Amino acid sequence: MKPNPTPLFRRSRLCALCLSAGLFVLAPAQAEPIAEAAAEAGSEPASPPASMPATETPTRLAPLIVTGNLEPRSELDQPAAVGRIDATVLHEGLPQLSLAESLARVPGLDVRERNNYAQDLQIQSRGFGARSSFGVRGVQLRLDGFPVTAPDGQGQSSGFLISALDRIEILRGPLAFPYGNSAGGVVAAWSARPPEKTELRVQLGGGSDDTWRGALQAGGTLDDGRLGYRAELLHFRTDGLRPQSEAQRTLATLVGRAELGDGRTLSVLVNSVSQPDAQDPLGLTRAQFDADSRQTAPQAATFDTRKSLEDRMAGLRYEQRLGGGDRLELSAYGSTRAVQQFLAIPASAQAAPTSAGGVIDLDRRTLGAEARYLWRMPNLDLSLGLQAQVLDEDRHGYENFAGTELGVRGALRRDEVNRMVSIEPSLLAEWRVAPDWLAVGALRQSWLRFESDDRYVRDGNPDDSGERRFDEATLAAALQYRIDDRQRVYLSAGEGYETPTANELSYRPDGGSGFNDALDAARSRTLELGWKRSIGARGLLALAAYRTAVDGEIVPALNSGGRSSFQNADTRRRGAEASIDLALSESWNAYLAADWIDARFDEAYTSISAGTPSTVAEGNRVPGVARRKLFAELAWRRGREGWSGALDARYADDVPVNDLNTDAASAYTVASARLVYTQRATWGGYSAFLRGENLFDREYAGSVIVNEGNGRFFEPAAGRAWFAGVELRFTP
């Protein structure tokens, strides 16, 4: 690997020690204010109150973004590449089953729909996370300010109950890095606040592939409005796009809020996901995909590939507003995650003593605490804090056969206990240098410890216990100039990092015992230039260009004897993004988002699979990344009630499937449409919708499984499909 160039910012241990001295337990430098702060600052509500007369015309203000700021700020005034998807876009005319439905409209963000509920979505931000074969890597996920991403950088989006959300905020570029490990971008979801009056909603929907969805929502206030609550329960099931892809999922969420007086509030979040035996149709080889993209790999049926998931999360937050605009925030949270997954690994391939088997059995428990103190001064705001997290993991592996019976849990082949501990102080500063100048700086020091206790030691299978420590710092800065009332220009720079997971650290390329001491964290440096201009009352044009260098991206090293080990190799990225939101008239709105990214390996490296070495050439494209993407939407709305509709189209360039660039998923263009009818009534109101996807029945791969060892890279997208639904709202 090439020697590291001089860092963009020099990391200072002394600075980090000064930060940690005397701190409480604070949230990282992301500084996520409470939801009502946005409302106080003028953000429009997600939907008008039911009591509002239909003829009343409310004042339409620019929505505010709280992610990455000390105080809510409009997208125009944010010195970073940001995006906000409001409740209307998240909910109206959509099944509300996947984040891929709405996140496609954010430039720089790519959400690959696997059509496979056993593997979750693949979310990437400017190429970060594109190499993830399951779940989310390289992108931080948060829900109501609580981290959904684990300390080792792994996260899942399956716990986001979309119909319960008020908005999603997306942060890209240098100001995302201070969120810590794997923060190549941030996707922050915010739950809807409790309604002021008692409200009950019932949602029913169904569509292609025998997909059904039902949800029940209830909310209101008690004790003269001092206590508020919102609860929702959702269940859906589907036969799936292909054979061996049936799934069902039950999600539940509860949001509570108490006004304690004297500027004090207490809020609670409880979230639950249950997904039993979601079938996994696996990816397809090139020959299989070309012959029939709707088929399922035979191995899926042979081994009954499937995954069961149980996720629980709870968080408690206390906030107090103090004199002079100062604010204190304290929070504590915990989560559990239980996974059992049956893989399609032949019994013969599990004969090696080092094999971990064909069944993954995983239990994770995470506890965390954060605190933040905000000082408000005449021209300077400071946020100082600390975050602490502990993750305990019990990981087992079993054979996926017993005697001649396949697809059942057999003999134990892996047994280990892992622990990850992180302590991370942070500092965020916003300095109004002059009336037209704003400077932002963020520093975060991270101390992470990975420990593993291997309890499965046999002849030919050495003790793989070990410990690794990472001492990382992230530093980001931005300078914004206000050209006039409608225009802003900014320049930002920063450093970020992504540690290996405990599983990636587990095995050494030389076959020796203990952790892979040669595997380091990937470190990235980004420089970004952006320009924004408001158009009319609500329109916005945003442009951004960036360059990113990644020193030591985590790539394959050796795949042998049922084990995979990893190494580091340098990559580089350069890209540009553009979006425009434009009101054509009172009834018509146009939206366009486009991005271009060139992501390549900056050095050659060699990996070995099944005894055969392969060399990845310098200049090869980073797999999983589309060079060009485009999203366009034309929406029509007839007032607050009655009919509305939209047409949208998406284009994505070809996507390499592996580091060698031996094949690629083809480029595609698809179009979709929706029609919605909404009406109020004395008892509440109702709405109904019909949505058509992939109207021209284009056949393409919705996602790829990067570097899949058996060549099953391609995950087919759905053909022409439809979904219809109805919502009844009761306001007694």
XYZ file of C-alpha atoms in Angstrom:
732
model
C 0.000 0.000 0.000
C 1.217 3.494 -0.752
C 2.513 5.519 2.176
C -0.081 7.858 3.609
C 0.240 11.441 2.366
C 0.335 14.316 4.802
C -3.108 14.484 6.479
C -5.379 17.343 5.565
C -5.512 18.150 9.253
C -3.002 16.902 11.798
C -4.619 14.892 14.549
C -3.667 16.093 17.991
C -3.757 13.822 21.019
C -3.359 16.853 23.278
C -6.420 18.472 21.714
C -8.438 15.307 22.253
C -7.385 15.099 25.895
C -8.403 18.696 26.436
C -11.783 17.915 24.942
C -12.449 14.957 27.213
C -11.397 16.648 30.436
C -14.397 17.546 32.564
C -17.011 16.492 30.012
C -20.356 14.924 30.725
C -21.695 12.278 28.361
C -22.500 14.161 25.169
C -23.755 13.512 21.741
C -21.113 13.774 19.055
C -20.552 16.973 17.209
C -23.628 16.359 15.154
C -25.685 18.500 17.567
C -29.249 17.344 16.892
C -31.708 19.775 18.489
C -35.100 18.690 19.670
C -37.901 18.583 17.164
C -39.805 21.517 18.576
C -36.828 23.787 17.986
C -37.484 23.449 14.290
C -41.107 24.306 14.818
C -40.223 27.358 16.907
C -37.846 28.479 14.182
C -40.562 28.398 11.557
C -40.487 24.968 9.905
C -43.838 24.120 8.380
C -45.741 21.160 9.825
C -45.821 17.888 7.913
C -49.556 18.256 7.357
C -52.167 20.856 8.312
C -54.180 20.301 11.496
C -57.479 18.571 10.881
C -59.330 21.580 12.264
C -57.844 24.009 9.709
C -60.504 25.305 7.322
C -60.020 24.068 3.782
C -60.059 27.635 2.483
C -57.285 28.880 4.758
C -53.974 29.507 2.991
C -51.066 28.991 5.419
C -47.757 30.771 5.117
C -45.289 28.442 3.411
C -41.845 28.688 4.962
C -38.678 26.921 3.929
C -38.315 23.675 5.930
C -35.438 23.538 8.377
C -32.730 20.938 8.882
C -31.421 20.091 12.350
C -28.931 17.336 11.480
C -25.352 18.612 11.663
C -26.314 21.997 13.145
C -26.295 23.620 16.543
C -29.646 25.201 15.713
C -32.190 24.482 12.961
C -31.124 25.984 9.649
C -32.629 26.020 6.171
C -30.975 24.010 3.426
C -29.885 27.278 1.818
C -28.010 28.327 4.970
C -26.358 24.957 5.608
C -22.657 24.995 4.525
C -22.831 21.392 3.356
C -24.540 19.057 0.903
C -27.808 18.228 2.646
C -31.283 17.037 1.772
C -34.614 16.777 3.491
C -37.487 14.465 2.587
C -40.707 15.562 4.257
C -43.664 13.463 5.354
C -45.636 14.230 2.210
C -42.895 12.802 -0.015
C -42.333 9.831 2.315
C -45.997 8.876 2.544
C -48.157 10.194 -0.279
C -48.894 7.577 -2.920
C -46.224 5.140 -1.700
C -46.412 1.656 -0.111
C -44.078 2.898 2.677
C -42.247 -0.424 2.852
C -38.711 0.614 1.849
C -36.488 3.691 2.045
C -35.634 3.060 -1.609
C -39.074 4.473 -2.481
C -38.084 8.045 -1.574
C -34.311 8.310 -1.044
C -33.673 7.979 -4.796
C -34.412 11.720 -5.084
C -31.293 12.709 -3.100
C -28.199 13.368 -5.268
C -25.065 11.578 -4.089
C -27.134 8.956 -2.280
C -27.817 5.583 -3.886
C -30.239 3.092 -2.359
C -30.098 -0.288 -4.073
C -33.328 -2.277 -3.779
C -32.422 -5.954 -3.438
C -36.061 -7.183 -3.423
C -34.751 -9.501 -0.752
C -35.950 -8.935 2.813
C -33.344 -11.389 4.107
C -30.526 -8.971 3.183
C -31.925 -5.443 3.793
C -31.176 -2.434 1.591
C -27.778 -1.336 0.375
C -27.385 2.391 1.081
C -24.343 4.290 -0.160
C -23.289 7.924 0.033
C -20.756 9.107 -2.558
C -19.566 5.521 -2.881
C -19.218 4.898 0.866
C -21.103 1.705 1.703
C -21.188 0.404 -1.877
C -19.073 -2.653 -0.994
C -21.491 -3.886 1.684
C -22.883 -7.321 0.809
C -25.567 -7.075 3.510
C -26.956 -4.328 5.708
C -25.482 -0.824 5.726
C -21.773 -0.014 5.997
C -20.034 3.336 5.584
C -23.180 5.376 6.303
C -24.430 6.404 9.746
C -28.123 5.728 10.457
C -29.947 7.572 13.228
C -33.518 7.625 14.513
C -34.711 10.606 16.581
C -31.096 11.410 17.375
C -30.303 7.894 18.656
C -27.677 5.910 16.717
C -28.968 2.911 14.775
C -25.469 2.136 13.502
C -23.474 -0.045 15.914
C -20.055 1.040 17.254
C -18.300 -1.152 14.657
C -20.026 0.671 11.791
C -22.752 -1.840 10.897
C -26.392 -0.780 10.644
C -29.760 -1.865 9.285
C -32.579 0.257 7.881
C -35.282 -2.364 8.454
C -36.250 -0.737 11.775
C -37.395 2.531 10.169
C -41.202 2.518 10.276
C -41.704 4.936 7.395
C -45.353 5.787 8.050
C -44.402 6.961 11.565
C -41.746 9.410 10.317
C -42.067 13.175 9.941
C -38.967 13.574 7.771
C -35.569 12.175 6.822
C -32.498 14.404 6.683
C -29.431 13.420 4.684
C -25.971 14.892 5.249
C -23.097 14.247 2.832
C -19.490 15.352 2.708
C -17.012 16.607 5.347
C -19.574 17.746 7.939
C -20.866 14.157 8.120
C -17.480 12.811 9.270
C -17.773 14.075 12.890
C -20.595 11.575 13.426
C -17.836 9.005 13.980
C -17.171 5.536 12.650
C -18.375 4.829 9.091
C -19.881 8.293 8.636
C -19.338 8.612 4.895
C -22.840 10.086 5.025
C -25.657 10.430 7.542
C -29.280 9.341 7.122
C -31.237 10.739 10.083
C -34.917 9.852 10.450
C -37.227 11.849 12.727
C -40.538 10.565 14.084
C -43.704 12.613 13.788
C -44.566 14.535 16.956
C -47.653 13.565 18.964
C -50.772 15.245 17.540
C -52.386 18.001 19.576
C -55.770 16.253 19.479
C -56.627 12.584 19.803
C -56.272 10.892 16.442
C -56.663 7.366 15.107
C -55.490 6.249 11.649
C -56.071 2.960 9.850
C -54.087 2.067 6.718
C -54.660 -0.876 4.378
C -52.910 -1.647 1.108
C -51.984 -4.383 -1.306
C -50.264 -4.959 -4.591
C -48.159 -7.132 -6.852
C -46.553 -10.377 -5.665
C -49.432 -10.824 -3.206
C -48.033 -8.039 -1.021
C -50.253 -6.784 1.805
C -49.759 -4.035 4.345
C -51.845 -2.935 7.335
C -51.106 -0.313 9.980
C -52.830 1.192 12.991
C -51.779 4.568 14.443
C -52.992 6.329 17.582
C -51.874 9.563 19.185
C -52.888 12.495 21.302
C -52.134 14.496 24.421
C -52.965 14.198 28.117
C -52.747 16.385 31.197
C -53.666 19.633 29.402
C -51.172 18.966 26.641
C -48.175 18.355 28.885
C -48.008 14.691 27.918
C -48.050 13.559 24.300
C -47.888 10.141 22.675
C -47.931 8.505 19.268
C -47.968 4.747 18.701
C -48.087 2.644 15.557
C -48.251 -1.037 14.700
C -47.605 -2.303 11.166
C -47.633 -5.742 9.591
C -46.896 -6.696 6.013
C -46.335 -9.883 4.087
C -45.328 -10.717 0.518
C -44.818 -13.749 -1.670
C -41.784 -11.957 -3.055
C -40.516 -11.221 -6.530
C -39.033 -14.682 -7.102
C -39.514 -18.192 -5.739
C -37.998 -18.601 -2.258
C -38.493 -14.919 -1.377
C -41.551 -14.874 0.886
C -41.319 -12.537 3.853
C -43.356 -10.966 6.592
C -42.470 -8.237 9.044
C -44.084 -6.665 12.101
C -42.932 -3.236 13.249
C -44.056 -1.228 16.266
C -43.039 2.155 17.580
C -43.966 4.392 20.496
C -42.984 8.043 20.868
C -43.738 9.848 24.132
C -43.056 13.388 25.261
C -43.521 15.153 28.598
C -43.265 18.900 29.250
C -41.800 19.200 32.745
C -41.889 22.997 32.929
C -39.092 25.544 33.237
C -37.823 24.634 29.745
C -37.415 20.936 30.583
C -38.670 18.081 28.425
C -38.427 14.310 28.604
C -38.950 12.150 25.515
C -38.950 8.404 24.963
C -38.647 6.205 21.891
C -39.399 2.471 21.732
C -38.980 0.580 18.472
C -39.429 -3.090 17.602
C -38.946 -5.229 14.475
C -39.854 -8.900 14.130
C -39.137 -10.754 10.893
C -39.391 -14.556 11.095
C -37.934 -16.763 8.354
C -37.591 -14.242 5.524
C -36.625 -16.402 2.567
C -33.468 -15.595 0.607
C -33.575 -16.247 -3.176
C -29.848 -15.438 -3.474
C -28.247 -13.607 -6.358
C -27.982 -14.899 -9.910
C -24.973 -15.571 -12.094
C -24.684 -13.731 -15.405
C -25.924 -16.818 -17.298
C -28.892 -17.256 -14.955
C -29.817 -13.575 -15.095
C -29.696 -13.471 -18.890
C -31.716 -16.687 -19.222
C -34.487 -15.732 -16.776
C -34.045 -12.886 -14.313
C -37.121 -14.001 -12.348
C -35.645 -17.370 -11.439
C -34.103 -18.322 -8.112
C -30.707 -19.908 -7.636
C -31.223 -23.696 -7.128
C -29.075 -23.586 -3.981
C -31.698 -21.386 -2.303
C -34.286 -24.162 -2.404
C -31.740 -26.892 -1.633
C -30.663 -25.267 1.642
C -33.909 -23.354 2.329
C -31.896 -20.130 2.660
C -33.607 -17.732 5.068
C -33.077 -15.247 7.882
C -34.957 -14.557 11.100
C -34.558 -11.202 12.828
C -35.639 -9.707 16.145
C -34.663 -6.069 16.813
C -35.536 -3.986 19.861
C -34.513 -0.414 20.629
C -35.352 2.044 23.417
C -34.087 5.537 24.129
C -34.685 8.255 26.730
C -33.735 11.907 26.277
C -33.779 14.797 28.767
C -33.435 18.364 27.539
C -33.281 21.617 29.447
C -33.142 25.159 28.138
C -31.080 27.451 30.327
C -30.521 31.167 30.599
C -28.906 33.025 27.731
C -29.996 30.380 25.215
C -27.747 27.653 26.650
C -29.037 24.094 26.477
C -28.280 20.759 28.133
C -29.147 17.402 26.581
C -28.721 13.973 28.189
C -29.744 10.667 26.675
C -29.422 6.942 27.242
C -30.340 4.131 24.890
C -30.086 0.414 24.397
C -30.819 -2.145 21.722
C -30.817 -5.876 21.118
C -30.496 -7.693 17.814
C -30.913 -11.434 17.277
C -30.224 -12.960 13.857
C -30.292 -16.533 12.605
C -29.405 -16.976 8.944
C -29.127 -20.130 6.825
C -26.605 -19.842 3.993
C -26.173 -21.863 0.799
C -22.753 -23.314 1.602
C -22.317 -26.922 0.382
C -21.628 -29.498 3.074
C -18.328 -30.422 1.409
C -17.124 -26.817 1.699
C -17.639 -26.988 5.458
C -15.264 -29.927 5.892
C -12.235 -27.697 6.534
C -11.434 -27.444 10.272
C -11.461 -23.663 10.003
C -14.952 -23.437 8.460
C -17.543 -21.490 10.456
C -20.363 -23.588 9.007
C -23.407 -22.551 7.018
C -25.647 -21.072 9.735
C -25.023 -17.723 11.427
C -26.476 -17.319 14.918
C -25.861 -13.856 16.306
C -27.006 -11.949 19.400
C -26.000 -8.313 19.944
C -26.675 -6.022 22.894
C -25.764 -2.335 22.817
C -25.866 0.259 25.594
C -25.006 3.900 25.106
C -25.167 7.325 26.712
C -24.699 10.806 25.312
C -24.708 14.320 26.658
C -24.237 17.726 25.161
C -23.943 21.246 26.523
C -24.509 24.194 24.207
C -23.120 27.633 24.989
C -24.620 30.616 23.181
C -22.415 33.704 22.867
C -22.856 36.920 20.833
C -21.103 35.629 17.692
C -20.017 32.164 18.728
C -21.876 28.970 19.633
C -20.082 25.997 21.158
C -21.289 22.452 21.724
C -19.190 20.175 23.921
C -19.946 16.565 24.637
C -19.127 12.925 25.017
C -20.590 9.670 23.726
C -19.967 6.226 25.223
C -21.133 2.893 23.811
C -20.665 -0.775 24.673
C -21.625 -3.605 22.337
C -21.576 -7.249 23.450
C -21.933 -9.941 20.816
C -22.411 -13.702 21.030
C -21.583 -15.195 17.637
C -22.114 -18.857 16.801
C -21.769 -20.807 13.579
C -23.354 -24.163 12.817
C -23.378 -26.582 9.935
C -26.461 -26.187 7.739
C -27.088 -29.912 7.591
C -27.667 -32.859 9.904
C -26.828 -36.197 8.357
C -28.384 -36.092 4.894
C -30.945 -33.407 5.747
C -30.032 -29.960 4.390
C -31.211 -26.548 5.519
C -31.302 -27.394 9.236
C -29.016 -26.395 12.082
C -26.338 -28.982 12.654
C -23.073 -29.258 14.565
C -21.393 -26.251 16.195
C -18.487 -24.792 14.171
C -17.951 -21.343 15.705
C -18.376 -19.970 19.217
C -17.033 -16.600 20.271
C -17.864 -13.624 22.468
C -16.991 -10.170 21.166
C -17.037 -6.786 22.852
C -16.703 -3.312 21.346
C -16.262 -0.241 23.545
C -16.105 3.324 22.287
C -15.540 6.620 24.108
C -15.789 9.705 21.928
C -15.596 13.335 23.074
C -16.515 16.019 20.558
C -16.595 19.742 19.978
C -18.650 21.751 17.486
C -18.281 25.495 16.947
C -20.190 27.974 14.791
C -18.639 31.435 14.461
C -20.400 34.301 12.740
C -17.195 35.927 11.534
C -19.021 38.840 9.890
C -22.615 39.541 8.840
C -22.137 37.573 5.605
C -19.621 34.964 6.798
C -20.170 31.783 8.809
C -17.406 29.412 9.922
C -18.115 25.919 11.255
C -15.619 23.561 12.860
C -16.061 20.090 14.345
C -13.618 17.816 16.150
C -14.228 14.316 17.434
C -11.758 11.981 19.133
C -12.601 8.273 19.140
C -11.100 5.554 21.289
C -12.416 2.147 20.234
C -11.495 -1.268 21.623
C -12.394 -4.586 19.980
C -12.049 -7.783 22.031
C -12.795 -11.365 21.016
C -12.809 -14.515 23.135
C -12.711 -17.607 20.895
C -14.425 -20.526 22.641
C -14.196 -22.954 19.744
C -10.617 -24.244 19.641
C -10.027 -27.597 17.939
C -7.267 -29.435 16.065
C -6.650 -27.424 12.924
C -8.713 -24.517 14.303
C -6.431 -22.348 16.447
C -7.445 -19.902 19.149
C -8.535 -16.754 17.327
C -8.976 -14.617 20.429
C -7.548 -11.145 20.173
C -7.781 -7.458 20.883
C -7.414 -4.369 18.716
C -7.515 -0.709 19.666
C -8.179 2.215 17.364
C -7.286 5.796 18.205
C -8.957 7.960 15.583
C -9.747 11.648 15.209
C -12.074 13.381 12.798
C -11.838 17.056 12.007
C -14.066 19.034 9.672
C -14.383 22.717 8.841
C -16.561 24.807 6.540
C -16.661 28.457 5.530
C -19.812 29.945 4.021
C -20.270 33.324 2.327
C -23.676 34.956 1.906
C -23.572 36.501 -1.562
C -27.048 38.030 -1.187
C -30.433 37.095 0.234
C -30.806 34.254 -2.262
C -27.288 32.887 -2.758
C -24.682 31.125 -0.646
C -21.291 29.632 -1.484
C -19.254 27.384 0.827
C -15.983 25.481 1.028
C -15.558 22.527 3.388
C -12.875 19.967 4.186
C -12.594 17.074 6.607
C -11.186 13.701 7.633
C -13.200 10.582 8.435
C -12.565 6.917 9.206
C -14.113 3.459 8.991
C -12.875 0.669 11.241
C -13.066 -3.012 10.303
C -15.867 -4.936 11.953
C -15.065 -7.583 14.540
C -15.784 -10.242 11.924
C -13.347 -8.653 9.439
C -10.655 -8.561 12.124
C -11.186 -12.189 13.124
C -8.851 -13.975 10.698
C -5.327 -13.347 9.459
C -4.322 -13.781 5.799
C -1.358 -15.956 6.816
C -3.654 -18.466 8.559
C -2.185 -17.734 12.002
C -4.249 -17.330 15.160
C -5.430 -14.084 16.670
C -6.757 -10.850 15.236
C -5.555 -9.503 11.899
C -2.981 -7.017 13.205
C -2.175 -5.809 9.691
C -5.727 -4.639 8.992
C -6.146 -0.937 9.736
C -9.041 1.506 9.671
C -9.764 3.219 6.358
C -9.173 6.979 6.492
C -10.733 9.442 4.077
C -10.045 13.088 3.271
C -12.570 15.224 1.381
C -12.578 18.726 -0.065
C -15.943 20.122 -1.215
C -17.131 23.299 -2.921
C -20.821 24.182 -3.087
C -23.197 26.874 -4.314
C -26.912 27.299 -3.531
C -29.569 29.689 -4.785
C -33.173 29.987 -3.652
C -35.810 30.193 -6.387
C -39.130 31.751 -5.533
C -40.800 31.063 -2.193
C -39.807 27.409 -1.843
C -37.513 26.516 -4.748
C -33.813 25.791 -4.416
C -30.918 25.104 -6.768
C -27.918 23.335 -5.172
C -24.581 22.406 -6.752
C -21.601 20.637 -5.140
C -18.272 19.267 -6.358
C -15.847 17.206 -4.282
C -12.682 15.119 -4.210
C -12.106 12.279 -1.744
C -9.022 10.168 -1.093
C -9.414 6.983 0.963
C -6.240 5.587 2.484
C -6.617 1.896 3.244
C -10.127 1.002 2.115
C -10.989 -2.482 3.392
C -10.797 -5.063 0.568
C -10.525 -8.893 0.325
C -7.192 -10.583 1.022
C -7.755 -14.360 1.315
C -10.752 -16.681 1.006
C -9.749 -20.195 2.009
C -10.946 -23.024 4.225
C -14.272 -21.341 4.886
C -12.676 -18.152 6.139
C -12.325 -14.683 4.659
C -9.625 -12.214 5.634
C -9.099 -8.627 4.557
C -6.449 -6.029 3.775
C -6.214 -2.318 2.939
C -5.928 -0.623 -0.460
C -6.178 3.032 -1.467
C -9.075 4.426 -3.516
C -10.070 7.866 -4.791
C -13.338 9.574 -5.674
C -14.312 12.755 -7.427
C -17.826 13.827 -8.160
C -20.433 16.487 -8.721
C -24.060 16.787 -7.616
C -26.950 19.014 -8.604
C -30.578 19.364 -7.581
C -33.346 21.813 -8.341
C -36.749 22.082 -6.701
C -38.989 24.425 -8.669
C -42.614 25.494 -8.271
C -43.928 25.930 -11.823
C -47.291 27.249 -10.587
C -49.584 26.935 -7.592
C -50.464 23.397 -8.687
C -47.351 22.121 -10.482
C -43.901 21.366 -9.104
C -40.790 19.984 -10.805
C -37.830 18.330 -9.107
C -34.560 17.171 -10.664
C -31.494 15.572 -9.038
C -28.356 14.359 -10.801
C -24.914 13.208 -9.734
C -21.688 11.973 -11.281
C -18.966 10.075 -9.423
C -15.705 8.546 -10.571
C -14.602 6.036 -7.901
C -11.425 4.069 -8.618
C -8.636 2.090 -6.982
C -5.564 4.240 -6.455
C -3.213 1.256 -6.212
C -3.075 -2.346 -7.364
C -3.515 -5.192 -4.890
C -3.650 -8.995 -4.960
C -6.152 -11.273 -3.247
C -6.393 -15.077 -3.178
C -9.603 -17.086 -3.507
C -9.654 -20.902 -3.518
C -5.875 -20.896 -3.962
C -5.966 -18.703 -7.061
C -4.393 -15.232 -6.853
C -6.001 -12.322 -8.690
C -4.578 -8.832 -9.132
C -6.839 -5.799 -9.129
C -5.311 -3.159 -11.372
C -4.788 0.427 -10.357
C -7.510 2.488 -12.007
C -10.213 -0.193 -11.795
C -13.611 1.143 -10.811
C -14.798 0.611 -7.239
C -17.596 -1.975 -7.543
C -21.195 -1.218 -6.685
C -20.959 2.458 -7.724
C -22.915 3.897 -10.653
C -21.033 6.735 -12.359
C -24.156 8.691 -13.276
C -27.642 8.854 -11.760
C -30.648 11.007 -12.495
C -34.034 11.452 -10.828
C -36.816 13.638 -12.238
C -40.354 14.222 -10.967
C -43.283 16.298 -12.147
C -45.979 16.599 -9.463
C -49.462 18.086 -9.579
C -51.600 18.984 -6.574
C -55.057 20.516 -6.632
C -55.211 22.486 -3.393
C -55.252 20.770 -0.033
C -58.000 18.316 -0.902
C -59.033 16.325 -3.912
C -56.766 14.869 -6.573
C -52.992 14.928 -6.834
C -50.501 12.926 -8.830
C -46.947 12.653 -10.067
C -44.757 11.107 -12.733
C -41.122 10.263 -11.987
C -38.211 8.691 -13.818
C -34.876 7.290 -12.652
C -31.695 6.573 -14.567
C -28.623 4.761 -13.250
C -25.403 3.985 -15.111
C -23.773 0.552 -15.256
C -22.346 -0.873 -12.002
C -19.237 -3.122 -11.763
C -19.871 -6.281 -9.740
C -16.355 -6.963 -8.447
C -12.942 -5.397 -7.905
C -11.620 -7.057 -11.080
C -14.343 -5.331 -13.144
C -14.983 -8.556 -15.072
C -18.709 -7.835 -15.378
C -21.241 -5.114 -14.656
C -24.955 -4.645 -14.158
C -26.320 -2.711 -17.129
C -27.576 0.862 -17.022
C -31.330 1.320 -16.814
C -34.131 3.876 -16.964
C -37.482 3.284 -15.261
C -40.625 5.376 -14.893
C -43.313 5.363 -12.203
C -46.574 7.198 -11.528
C -48.988 7.785 -8.681
C -52.531 9.107 -8.287
C -53.905 10.205 -4.898
C -57.312 11.387 -3.694
C -57.709 13.062 -0.293
C -60.875 14.304 1.410
C -61.759 15.679 4.828
C -64.895 14.835 6.755
C -66.541 15.813 10.023
C -65.250 12.602 11.558
C -61.703 13.044 10.224
C -60.951 12.231 6.626
C -59.658 9.660 4.188
C -57.274 9.220 1.290
C -56.676 6.589 -1.365
C -53.884 6.053 -3.853
C -52.721 3.915 -6.751
C -49.062 3.624 -7.734
C -47.467 1.956 -10.722
C -43.753 1.071 -10.755
C -41.531 0.359 -13.766
C -44.341 1.266 -16.132
C -42.508 0.023 -19.240
C -41.574 -3.314 -17.619
C -37.825 -2.782 -17.930
C -35.712 -5.809 -16.968
C -32.625 -4.860 -14.953
C -30.598 -5.641 -11.824
C -31.746 -3.516 -8.909
C -28.627 -4.328 -6.898
C -25.401 -6.302 -7.075
C -23.697 -8.433 -4.428
C -20.162 -7.092 -4.594
C -17.359 -9.692 -4.911
C -19.782 -12.612 -4.421
C -17.515 -15.672 -4.284
C -19.780 -17.920 -6.381
C -20.386 -15.352 -9.111
C -24.014 -14.820 -8.045
C -23.681 -11.035 -8.338
C -27.063 -9.979 -9.754
C -30.230 -9.243 -7.778
C -33.175 -8.643 -10.150
C -35.437 -5.628 -9.839
C -39.209 -5.922 -10.079
C -40.906 -5.620 -13.450
C -44.112 -3.671 -13.920
C -45.827 -3.614 -10.530
C -48.646 -1.814 -8.747
C -49.737 -1.008 -5.225
C -52.973 0.557 -3.937
C -53.893 1.721 -0.460
C -56.394 3.620 1.645
C -56.089 5.553 4.910
C -58.934 6.479 7.267
C -58.318 9.228 9.821
C -60.602 9.584 12.845
C -60.487 12.692 15.049
C -63.086 12.204 17.807
